[in-house]
Short mmCIF file of C-alpha atoms and ligand atoms in Angstrom, two decimals:
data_model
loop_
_atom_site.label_atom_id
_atom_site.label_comp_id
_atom_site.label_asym_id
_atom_site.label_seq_id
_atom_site.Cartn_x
_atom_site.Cartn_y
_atom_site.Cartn_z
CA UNK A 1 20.03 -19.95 24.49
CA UNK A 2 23.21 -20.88 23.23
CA UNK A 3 23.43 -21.20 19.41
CA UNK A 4 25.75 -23.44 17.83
CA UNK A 5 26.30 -25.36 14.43
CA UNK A 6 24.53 -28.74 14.27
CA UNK A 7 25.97 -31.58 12.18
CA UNK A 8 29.12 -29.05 10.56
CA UNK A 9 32.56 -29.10 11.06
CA UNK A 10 33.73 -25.32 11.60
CA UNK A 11 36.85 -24.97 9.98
CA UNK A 12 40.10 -23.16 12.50
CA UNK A 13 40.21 -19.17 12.22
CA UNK A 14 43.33 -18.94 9.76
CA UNK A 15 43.32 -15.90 8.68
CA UNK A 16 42.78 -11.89 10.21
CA UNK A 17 43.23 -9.16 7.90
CA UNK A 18 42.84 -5.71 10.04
CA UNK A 19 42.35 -2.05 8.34
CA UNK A 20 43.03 0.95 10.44
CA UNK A 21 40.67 3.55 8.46
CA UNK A 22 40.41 7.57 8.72
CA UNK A 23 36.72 8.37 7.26
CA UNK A 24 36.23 11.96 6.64
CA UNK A 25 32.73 13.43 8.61
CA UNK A 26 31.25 16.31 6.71
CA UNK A 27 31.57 18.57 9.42
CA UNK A 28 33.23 17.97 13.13
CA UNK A 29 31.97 16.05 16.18
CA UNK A 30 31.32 17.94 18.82
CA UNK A 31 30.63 16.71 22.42
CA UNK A 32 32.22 17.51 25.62
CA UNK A 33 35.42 15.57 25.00
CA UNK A 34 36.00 17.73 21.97
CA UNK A 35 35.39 17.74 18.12
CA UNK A 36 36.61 14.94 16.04
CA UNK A 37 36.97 15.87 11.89
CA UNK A 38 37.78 12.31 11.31
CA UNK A 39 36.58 9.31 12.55
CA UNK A 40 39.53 6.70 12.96
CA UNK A 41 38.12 3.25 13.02
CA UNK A 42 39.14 -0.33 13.01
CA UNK A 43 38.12 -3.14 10.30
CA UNK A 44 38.47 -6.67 10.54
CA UNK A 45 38.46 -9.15 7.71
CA UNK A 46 38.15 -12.74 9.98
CA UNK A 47 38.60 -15.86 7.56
CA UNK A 48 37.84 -19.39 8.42
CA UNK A 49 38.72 -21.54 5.31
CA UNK A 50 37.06 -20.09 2.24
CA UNK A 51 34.24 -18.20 5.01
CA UNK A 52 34.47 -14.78 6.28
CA UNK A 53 33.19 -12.03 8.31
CA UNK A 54 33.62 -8.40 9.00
CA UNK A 55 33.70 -6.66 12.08
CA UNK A 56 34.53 -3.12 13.06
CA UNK A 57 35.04 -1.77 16.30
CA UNK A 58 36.26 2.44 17.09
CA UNK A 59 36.66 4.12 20.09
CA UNK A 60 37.52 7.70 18.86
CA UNK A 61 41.05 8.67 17.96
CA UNK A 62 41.80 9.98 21.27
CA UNK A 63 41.16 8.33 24.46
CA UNK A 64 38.65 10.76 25.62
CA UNK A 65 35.11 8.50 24.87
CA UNK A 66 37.38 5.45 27.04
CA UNK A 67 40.61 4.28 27.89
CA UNK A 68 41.30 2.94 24.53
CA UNK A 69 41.97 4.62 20.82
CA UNK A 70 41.83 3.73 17.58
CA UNK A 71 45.77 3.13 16.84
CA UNK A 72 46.01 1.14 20.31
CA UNK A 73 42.79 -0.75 19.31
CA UNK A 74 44.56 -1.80 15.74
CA UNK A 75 47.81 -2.78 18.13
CA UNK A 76 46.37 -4.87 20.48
CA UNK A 77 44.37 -6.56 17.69
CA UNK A 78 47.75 -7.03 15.83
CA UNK A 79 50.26 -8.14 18.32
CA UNK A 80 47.62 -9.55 21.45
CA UNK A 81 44.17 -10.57 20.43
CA UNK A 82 44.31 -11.77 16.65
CA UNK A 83 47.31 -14.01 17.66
CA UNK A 84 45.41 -15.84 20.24
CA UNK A 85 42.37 -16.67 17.42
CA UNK A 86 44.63 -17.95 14.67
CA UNK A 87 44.18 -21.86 14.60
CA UNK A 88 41.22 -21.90 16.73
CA UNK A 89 37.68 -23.92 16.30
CA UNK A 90 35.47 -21.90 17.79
CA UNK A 91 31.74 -22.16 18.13
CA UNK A 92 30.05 -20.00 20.49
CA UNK A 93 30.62 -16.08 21.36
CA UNK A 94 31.49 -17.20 25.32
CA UNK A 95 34.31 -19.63 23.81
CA UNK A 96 35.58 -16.31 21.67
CA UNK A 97 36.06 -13.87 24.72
CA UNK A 98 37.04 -17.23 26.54
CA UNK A 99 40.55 -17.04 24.46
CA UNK A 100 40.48 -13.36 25.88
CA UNK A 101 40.30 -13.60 29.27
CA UNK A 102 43.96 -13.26 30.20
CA UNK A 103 43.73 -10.08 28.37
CA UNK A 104 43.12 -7.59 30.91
CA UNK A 105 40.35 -4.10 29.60
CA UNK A 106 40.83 -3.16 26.11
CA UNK A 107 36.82 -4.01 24.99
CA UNK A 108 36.80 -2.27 22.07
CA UNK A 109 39.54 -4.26 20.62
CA UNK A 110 37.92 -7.77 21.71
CA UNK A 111 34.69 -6.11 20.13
CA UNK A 112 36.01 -5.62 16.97
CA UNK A 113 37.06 -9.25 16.71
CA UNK A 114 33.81 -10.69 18.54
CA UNK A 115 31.97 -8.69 15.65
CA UNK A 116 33.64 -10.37 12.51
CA UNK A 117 33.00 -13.63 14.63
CA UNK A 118 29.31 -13.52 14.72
CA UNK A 119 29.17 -11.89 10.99
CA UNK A 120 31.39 -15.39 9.70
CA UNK A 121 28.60 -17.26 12.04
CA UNK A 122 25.30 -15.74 10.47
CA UNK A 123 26.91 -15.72 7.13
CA UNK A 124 27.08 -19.64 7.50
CA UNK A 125 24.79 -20.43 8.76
CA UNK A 126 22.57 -17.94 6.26
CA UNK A 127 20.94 -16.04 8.68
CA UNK A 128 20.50 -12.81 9.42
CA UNK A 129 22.88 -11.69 12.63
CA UNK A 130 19.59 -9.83 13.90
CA UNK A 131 17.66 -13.09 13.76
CA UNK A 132 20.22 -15.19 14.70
CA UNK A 133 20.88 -12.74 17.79
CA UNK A 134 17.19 -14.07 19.01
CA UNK A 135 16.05 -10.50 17.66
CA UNK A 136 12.07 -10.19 17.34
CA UNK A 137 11.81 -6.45 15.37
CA UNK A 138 12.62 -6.09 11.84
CA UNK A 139 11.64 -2.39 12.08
CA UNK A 140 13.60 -0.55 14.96
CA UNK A 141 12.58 2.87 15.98
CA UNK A 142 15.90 5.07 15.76
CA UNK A 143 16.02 8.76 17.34
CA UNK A 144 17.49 12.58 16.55
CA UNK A 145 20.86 13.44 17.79
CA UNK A 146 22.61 17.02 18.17
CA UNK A 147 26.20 18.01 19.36
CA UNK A 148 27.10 21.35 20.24
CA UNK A 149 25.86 23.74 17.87
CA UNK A 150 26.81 27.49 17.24
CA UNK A 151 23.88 28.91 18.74
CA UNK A 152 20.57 28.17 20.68
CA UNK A 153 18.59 29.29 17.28
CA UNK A 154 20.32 27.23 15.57
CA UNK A 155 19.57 24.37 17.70
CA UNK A 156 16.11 25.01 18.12
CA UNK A 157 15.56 25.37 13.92
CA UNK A 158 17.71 21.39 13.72
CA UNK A 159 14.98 20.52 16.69
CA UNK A 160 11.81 21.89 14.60
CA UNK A 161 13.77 19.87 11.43
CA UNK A 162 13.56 16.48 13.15
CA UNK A 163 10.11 16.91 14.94
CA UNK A 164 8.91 17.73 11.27
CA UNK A 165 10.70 14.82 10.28
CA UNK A 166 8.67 12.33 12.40
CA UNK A 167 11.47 11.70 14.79
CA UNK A 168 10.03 9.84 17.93
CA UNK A 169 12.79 11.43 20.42
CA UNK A 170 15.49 14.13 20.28
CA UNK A 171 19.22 13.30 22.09
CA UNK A 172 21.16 16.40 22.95
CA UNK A 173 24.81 16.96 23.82
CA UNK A 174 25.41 18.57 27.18
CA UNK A 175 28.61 20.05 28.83
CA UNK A 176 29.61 23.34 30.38
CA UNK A 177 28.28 26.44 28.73
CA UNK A 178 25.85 24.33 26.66
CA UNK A 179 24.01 23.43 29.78
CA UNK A 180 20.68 24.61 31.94
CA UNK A 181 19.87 27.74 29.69
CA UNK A 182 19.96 25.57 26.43
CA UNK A 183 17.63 22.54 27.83
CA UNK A 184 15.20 25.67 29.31
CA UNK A 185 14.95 27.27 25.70
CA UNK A 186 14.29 23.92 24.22
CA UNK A 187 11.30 22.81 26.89
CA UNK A 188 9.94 26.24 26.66
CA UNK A 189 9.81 26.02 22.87
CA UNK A 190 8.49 22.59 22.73
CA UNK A 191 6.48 21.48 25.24
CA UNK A 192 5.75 18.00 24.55
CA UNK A 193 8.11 15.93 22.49
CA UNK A 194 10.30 13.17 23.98
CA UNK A 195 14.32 14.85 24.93
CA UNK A 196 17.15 13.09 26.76
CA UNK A 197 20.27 14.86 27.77
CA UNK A 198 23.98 13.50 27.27
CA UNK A 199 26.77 14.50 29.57
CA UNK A 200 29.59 12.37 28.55
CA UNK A 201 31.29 11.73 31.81
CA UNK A 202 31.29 15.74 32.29
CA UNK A 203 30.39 16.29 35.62
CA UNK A 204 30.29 15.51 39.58
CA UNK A 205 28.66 15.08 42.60
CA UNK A 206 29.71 18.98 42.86
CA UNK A 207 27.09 19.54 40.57
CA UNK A 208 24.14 17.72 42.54
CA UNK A 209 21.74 21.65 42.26
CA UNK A 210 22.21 21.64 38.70
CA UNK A 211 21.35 18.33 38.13
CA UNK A 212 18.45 18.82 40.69
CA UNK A 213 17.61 21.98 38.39
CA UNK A 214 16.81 19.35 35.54
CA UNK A 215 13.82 16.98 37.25
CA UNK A 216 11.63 20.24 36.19
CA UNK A 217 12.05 20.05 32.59
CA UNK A 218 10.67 16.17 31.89
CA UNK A 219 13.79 14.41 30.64
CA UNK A 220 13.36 10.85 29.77
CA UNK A 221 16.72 10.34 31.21
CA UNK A 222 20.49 11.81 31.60
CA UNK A 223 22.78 10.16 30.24
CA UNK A 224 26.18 9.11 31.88
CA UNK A 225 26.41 12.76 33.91
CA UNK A 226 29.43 11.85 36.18
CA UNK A 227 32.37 10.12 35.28
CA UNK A 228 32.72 6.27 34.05
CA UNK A 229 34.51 4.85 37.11
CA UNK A 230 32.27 6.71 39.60
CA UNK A 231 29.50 3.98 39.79
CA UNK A 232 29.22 4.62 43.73
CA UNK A 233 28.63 8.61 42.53
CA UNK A 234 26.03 7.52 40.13
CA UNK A 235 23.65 5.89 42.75
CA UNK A 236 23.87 8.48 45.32
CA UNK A 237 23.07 11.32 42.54
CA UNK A 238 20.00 8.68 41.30
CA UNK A 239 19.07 8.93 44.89
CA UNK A 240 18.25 12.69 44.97
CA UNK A 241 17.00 13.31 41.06
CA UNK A 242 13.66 12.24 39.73
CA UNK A 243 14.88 12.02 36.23
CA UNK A 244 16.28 8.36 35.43
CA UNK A 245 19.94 7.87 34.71
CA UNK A 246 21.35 6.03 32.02
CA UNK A 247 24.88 4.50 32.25
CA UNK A 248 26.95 4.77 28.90
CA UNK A 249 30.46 4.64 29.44
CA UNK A 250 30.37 3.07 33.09
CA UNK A 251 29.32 0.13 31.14
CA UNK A 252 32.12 -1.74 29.75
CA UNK A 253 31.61 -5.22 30.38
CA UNK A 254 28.40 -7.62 31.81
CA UNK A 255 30.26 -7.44 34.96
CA UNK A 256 30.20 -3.93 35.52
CA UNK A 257 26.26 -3.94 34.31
CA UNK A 258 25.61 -6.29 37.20
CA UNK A 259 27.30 -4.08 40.20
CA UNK A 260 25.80 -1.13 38.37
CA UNK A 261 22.30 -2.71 38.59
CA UNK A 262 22.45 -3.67 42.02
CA UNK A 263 23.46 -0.25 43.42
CA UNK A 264 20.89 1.19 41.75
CA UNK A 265 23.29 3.41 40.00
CA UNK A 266 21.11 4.64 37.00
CA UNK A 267 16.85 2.95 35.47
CA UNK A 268 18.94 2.46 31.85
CA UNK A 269 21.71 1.02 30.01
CA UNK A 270 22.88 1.89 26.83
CA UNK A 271 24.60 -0.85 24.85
CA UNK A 272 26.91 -0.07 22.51
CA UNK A 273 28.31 -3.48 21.17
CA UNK A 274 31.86 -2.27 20.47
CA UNK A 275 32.42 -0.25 23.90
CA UNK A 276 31.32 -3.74 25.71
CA UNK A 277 33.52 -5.98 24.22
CA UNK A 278 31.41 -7.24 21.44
CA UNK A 279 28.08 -8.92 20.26
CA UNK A 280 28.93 -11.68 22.82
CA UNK A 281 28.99 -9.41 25.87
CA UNK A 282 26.56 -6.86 24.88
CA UNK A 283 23.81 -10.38 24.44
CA UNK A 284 24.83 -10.96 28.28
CA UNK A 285 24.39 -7.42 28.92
CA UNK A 286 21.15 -7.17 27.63
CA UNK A 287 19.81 -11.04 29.40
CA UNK A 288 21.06 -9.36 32.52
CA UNK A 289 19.16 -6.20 32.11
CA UNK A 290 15.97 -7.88 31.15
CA UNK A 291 16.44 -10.60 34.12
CA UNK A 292 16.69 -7.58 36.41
CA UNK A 293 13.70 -4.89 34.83
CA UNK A 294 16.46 -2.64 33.39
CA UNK A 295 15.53 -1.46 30.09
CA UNK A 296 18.05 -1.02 27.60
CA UNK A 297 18.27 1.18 24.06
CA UNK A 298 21.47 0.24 21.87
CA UNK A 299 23.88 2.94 19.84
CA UNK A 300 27.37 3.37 18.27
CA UNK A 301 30.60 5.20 17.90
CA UNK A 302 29.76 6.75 14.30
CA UNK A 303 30.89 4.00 12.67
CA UNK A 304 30.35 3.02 9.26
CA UNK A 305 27.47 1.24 7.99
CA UNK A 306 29.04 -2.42 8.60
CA UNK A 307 29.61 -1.33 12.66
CA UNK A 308 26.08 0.58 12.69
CA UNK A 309 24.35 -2.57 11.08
CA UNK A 310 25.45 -4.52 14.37
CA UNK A 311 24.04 -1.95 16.64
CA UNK A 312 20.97 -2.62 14.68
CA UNK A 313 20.98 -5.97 14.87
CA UNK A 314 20.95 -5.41 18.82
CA UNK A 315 18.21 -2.64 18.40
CA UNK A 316 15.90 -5.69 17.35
CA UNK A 317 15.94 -7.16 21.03
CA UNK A 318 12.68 -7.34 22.77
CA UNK A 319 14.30 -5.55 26.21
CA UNK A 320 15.32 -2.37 23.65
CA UNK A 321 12.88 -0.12 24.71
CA UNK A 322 14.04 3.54 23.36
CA UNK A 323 15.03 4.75 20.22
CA UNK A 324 18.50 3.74 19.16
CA UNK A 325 21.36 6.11 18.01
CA UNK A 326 21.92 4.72 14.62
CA UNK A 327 22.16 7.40 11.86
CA UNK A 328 21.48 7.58 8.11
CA UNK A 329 25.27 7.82 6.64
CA UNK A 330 24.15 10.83 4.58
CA UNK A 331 23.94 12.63 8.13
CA UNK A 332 27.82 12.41 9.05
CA UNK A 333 29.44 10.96 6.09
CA UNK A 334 30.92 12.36 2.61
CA UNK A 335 31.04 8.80 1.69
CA UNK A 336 30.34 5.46 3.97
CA UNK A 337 32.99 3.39 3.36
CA UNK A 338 30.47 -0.11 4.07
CA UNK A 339 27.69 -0.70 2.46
CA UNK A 340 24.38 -0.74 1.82
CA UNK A 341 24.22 2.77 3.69
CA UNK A 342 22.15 2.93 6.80
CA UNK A 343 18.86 4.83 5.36
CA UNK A 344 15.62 5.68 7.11
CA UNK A 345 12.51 3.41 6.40
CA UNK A 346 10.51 5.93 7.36
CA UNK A 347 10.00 8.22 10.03
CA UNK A 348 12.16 7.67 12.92
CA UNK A 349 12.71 4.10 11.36
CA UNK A 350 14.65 1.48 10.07
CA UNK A 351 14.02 -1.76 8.77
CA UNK A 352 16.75 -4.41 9.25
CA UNK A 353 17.88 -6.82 5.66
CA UNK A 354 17.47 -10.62 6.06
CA UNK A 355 20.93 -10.59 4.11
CA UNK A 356 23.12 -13.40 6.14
CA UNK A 357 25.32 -12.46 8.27
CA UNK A 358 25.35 -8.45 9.69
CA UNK A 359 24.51 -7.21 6.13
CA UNK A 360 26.73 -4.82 5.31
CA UNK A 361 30.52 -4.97 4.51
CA UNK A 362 33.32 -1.92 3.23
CA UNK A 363 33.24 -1.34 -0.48
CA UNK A 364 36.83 -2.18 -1.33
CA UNK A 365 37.58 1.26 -3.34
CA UNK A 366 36.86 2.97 -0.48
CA UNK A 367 38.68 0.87 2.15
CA UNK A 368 41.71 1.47 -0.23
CA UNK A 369 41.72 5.19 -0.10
CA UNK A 370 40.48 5.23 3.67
CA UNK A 371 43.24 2.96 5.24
CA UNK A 372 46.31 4.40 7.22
CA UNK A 373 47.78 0.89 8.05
CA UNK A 374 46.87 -2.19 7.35
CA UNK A 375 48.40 -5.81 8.80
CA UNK A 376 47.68 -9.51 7.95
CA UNK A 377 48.05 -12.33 10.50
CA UNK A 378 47.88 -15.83 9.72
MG1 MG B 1 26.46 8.53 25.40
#
């Protein structure tokens, strides 16, 4: 359905105030594309007369995760995307990415912006973005992450942690040396609970007898195992594994969802709202999916709580059917810079606010002291 105002005059987009931020982690990132100490993000102030909303949008620092990186993302907002908004009615998502579409790639930037659209939406029309979204679960399940650690033992004591902590499924970072022998210790130590495995682009078709290795150990699905481009590669490695795929990366747009789909290159999608080019596209994404029997699950970039509460917003879809990666700040963060902090409602929960808008915006102390450059276009 297409949701619009009724009966209001939307005032023009005449303001953009963007934040490139540096938000200390308490400890580094690890996955296979390396270890981050910072995460580098992107905040967006949009203003529409005396209305606002806040969106936030991060690909990493580096282009490892995708193409794009936090100081090009803050660019192309600046001199390309915020430009072409300025002056602008707009009153649907599809007329947003509409003023976009000369703009070849570069989804995380268009995310960021589609993100403060939808907030300045729900915030005006005093809803909640999740139930404005057509969003049906207040309470979302959410699920146990772990990078690389130092040692299997210590792995396997983090794993006992979150199974004692009620957590419904356990997502681990994969990559050479971290790899067969780890997910073996795990399934021989626990039996039973729910695990997925995360490659991060980090393999190939080279690699077909490892990945064959994995069908015995019950995976409820690998995630994005060869690289993003390599679609084609995806379906023919689906073709000789058991365990289900599910496309991360490769997913950058509904476009690339559909051709995914219909070579059967992976059973899931993940949806991260940013890395798709916003609320907007990840909706299509997700009507797609259902339309087709592809389940989805939703997750972010470690963003702060304002970019986390829109992946929980999407978490709330009825075609979300696994536990989202959406973290309690406490677990990466000295200090979130948004708030109210993303908190557990109990185990392997969250509950989402009926706050309007995406409930949650940066505490302005701590956007201060975070920002590296800031920029205001009117
Ligand atoms: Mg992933």
């Amino acid at each position: 359905p297409r949701r619009t105002f009724k009966g209001r005059s939307l005032p023009v987009i005449d303001t953009i105030e963007l934040y490139h931020v540096a938000m200390p982690l308490i400890y580094p990132w690890r996955t296979a594309y390396g270890s981050d100490a910072v995460i580098e993000s992107v905040l967006i102030k949009m203003w529409a007369g005396d209305a606002y909303g806040w969106g936030e949008t991060t690909p990493l620092a580096k282009p490892t995760y995708s193409p794009e990186y936090t100081g090009g993302v803050y660019h192309v907002c600046r001199e390309i995307l915020s430009p072409a908004l300025i002056g602008k009615k707009i009153d649907l998502g599809e007329t947003l990415q509409q003023q976009f579409s000369w703009v070849a790639g570069n989804f995380f930037a268009k995310g960021g912006l589609d993100a403060a659209w939808w907030d300045l939406q729900a915030r005006r029309q005093n809803q909640p973005l999740w139930k404005l979204i057509g969003g049906t679960n207040q309470v979302i399940d959410v699920g146990a992450d772990f990078g690389v650690q130092d040692s299997i033992d210590m792995l396997l004591g983090n794993i006992t942690g979150a199974l004692d902590a009620g957590f419904k499924r356990i997502k681990l970072k994969y990559c050479r040396g971290w790899d067969v022998d780890m997910i073996a210790a795990v399934r021989s130590t626990f039996p039973d609970p729910v695990f997925h495995i995360d490659c991060n682009s980090g393999y190939t078709l080279d690699d077909l007898s490892m990945f064959k290795k994995l069908d015995q150990y019950n995976l409820a699905m690998i995630e994005q195992p060869l690289m993003r481009d390599d679609l084609v590669d995806h379906a023919e490695l689906q073709q000789q594994i058991e365990t289900p795929i599910c496309l991360d990366e490769s997913i950058t747009s509904p476009e690339k969802a559909w051709r995914a789909i219909k070579i059967k290159a992976g059973r899931w999608i993940n949806i991260k709202p940013a890395r798709v080019g916003g609320v907007t596209q990840a909706l299509e994404i997700n009507r797609i999916c259902e339309a087709e029997g592809i389940p989805c699950w939703t997750g972010g970039m470690l963003e702060s709580a304002l970019g986390a509460s829109v992946c929980k917003a999407l978490a709330t879809l009825p075609n979300m059917k696994y536990p989202s990666d959406v973290f309690p700040s406490t677990r990466f963060y000295t200090e979130d810079l948004s708030t109210p902090p993303i908190e557990l409602s109990g185990p392997s929960q969250m509950t989402l606010s009926d706050t309007p808008g995406v409930g949650a915006e940066p505490i302005p102390e701590r956007l201060e002291r975070q920002t590296i450059d800031r920029a205001v276009i009117r």
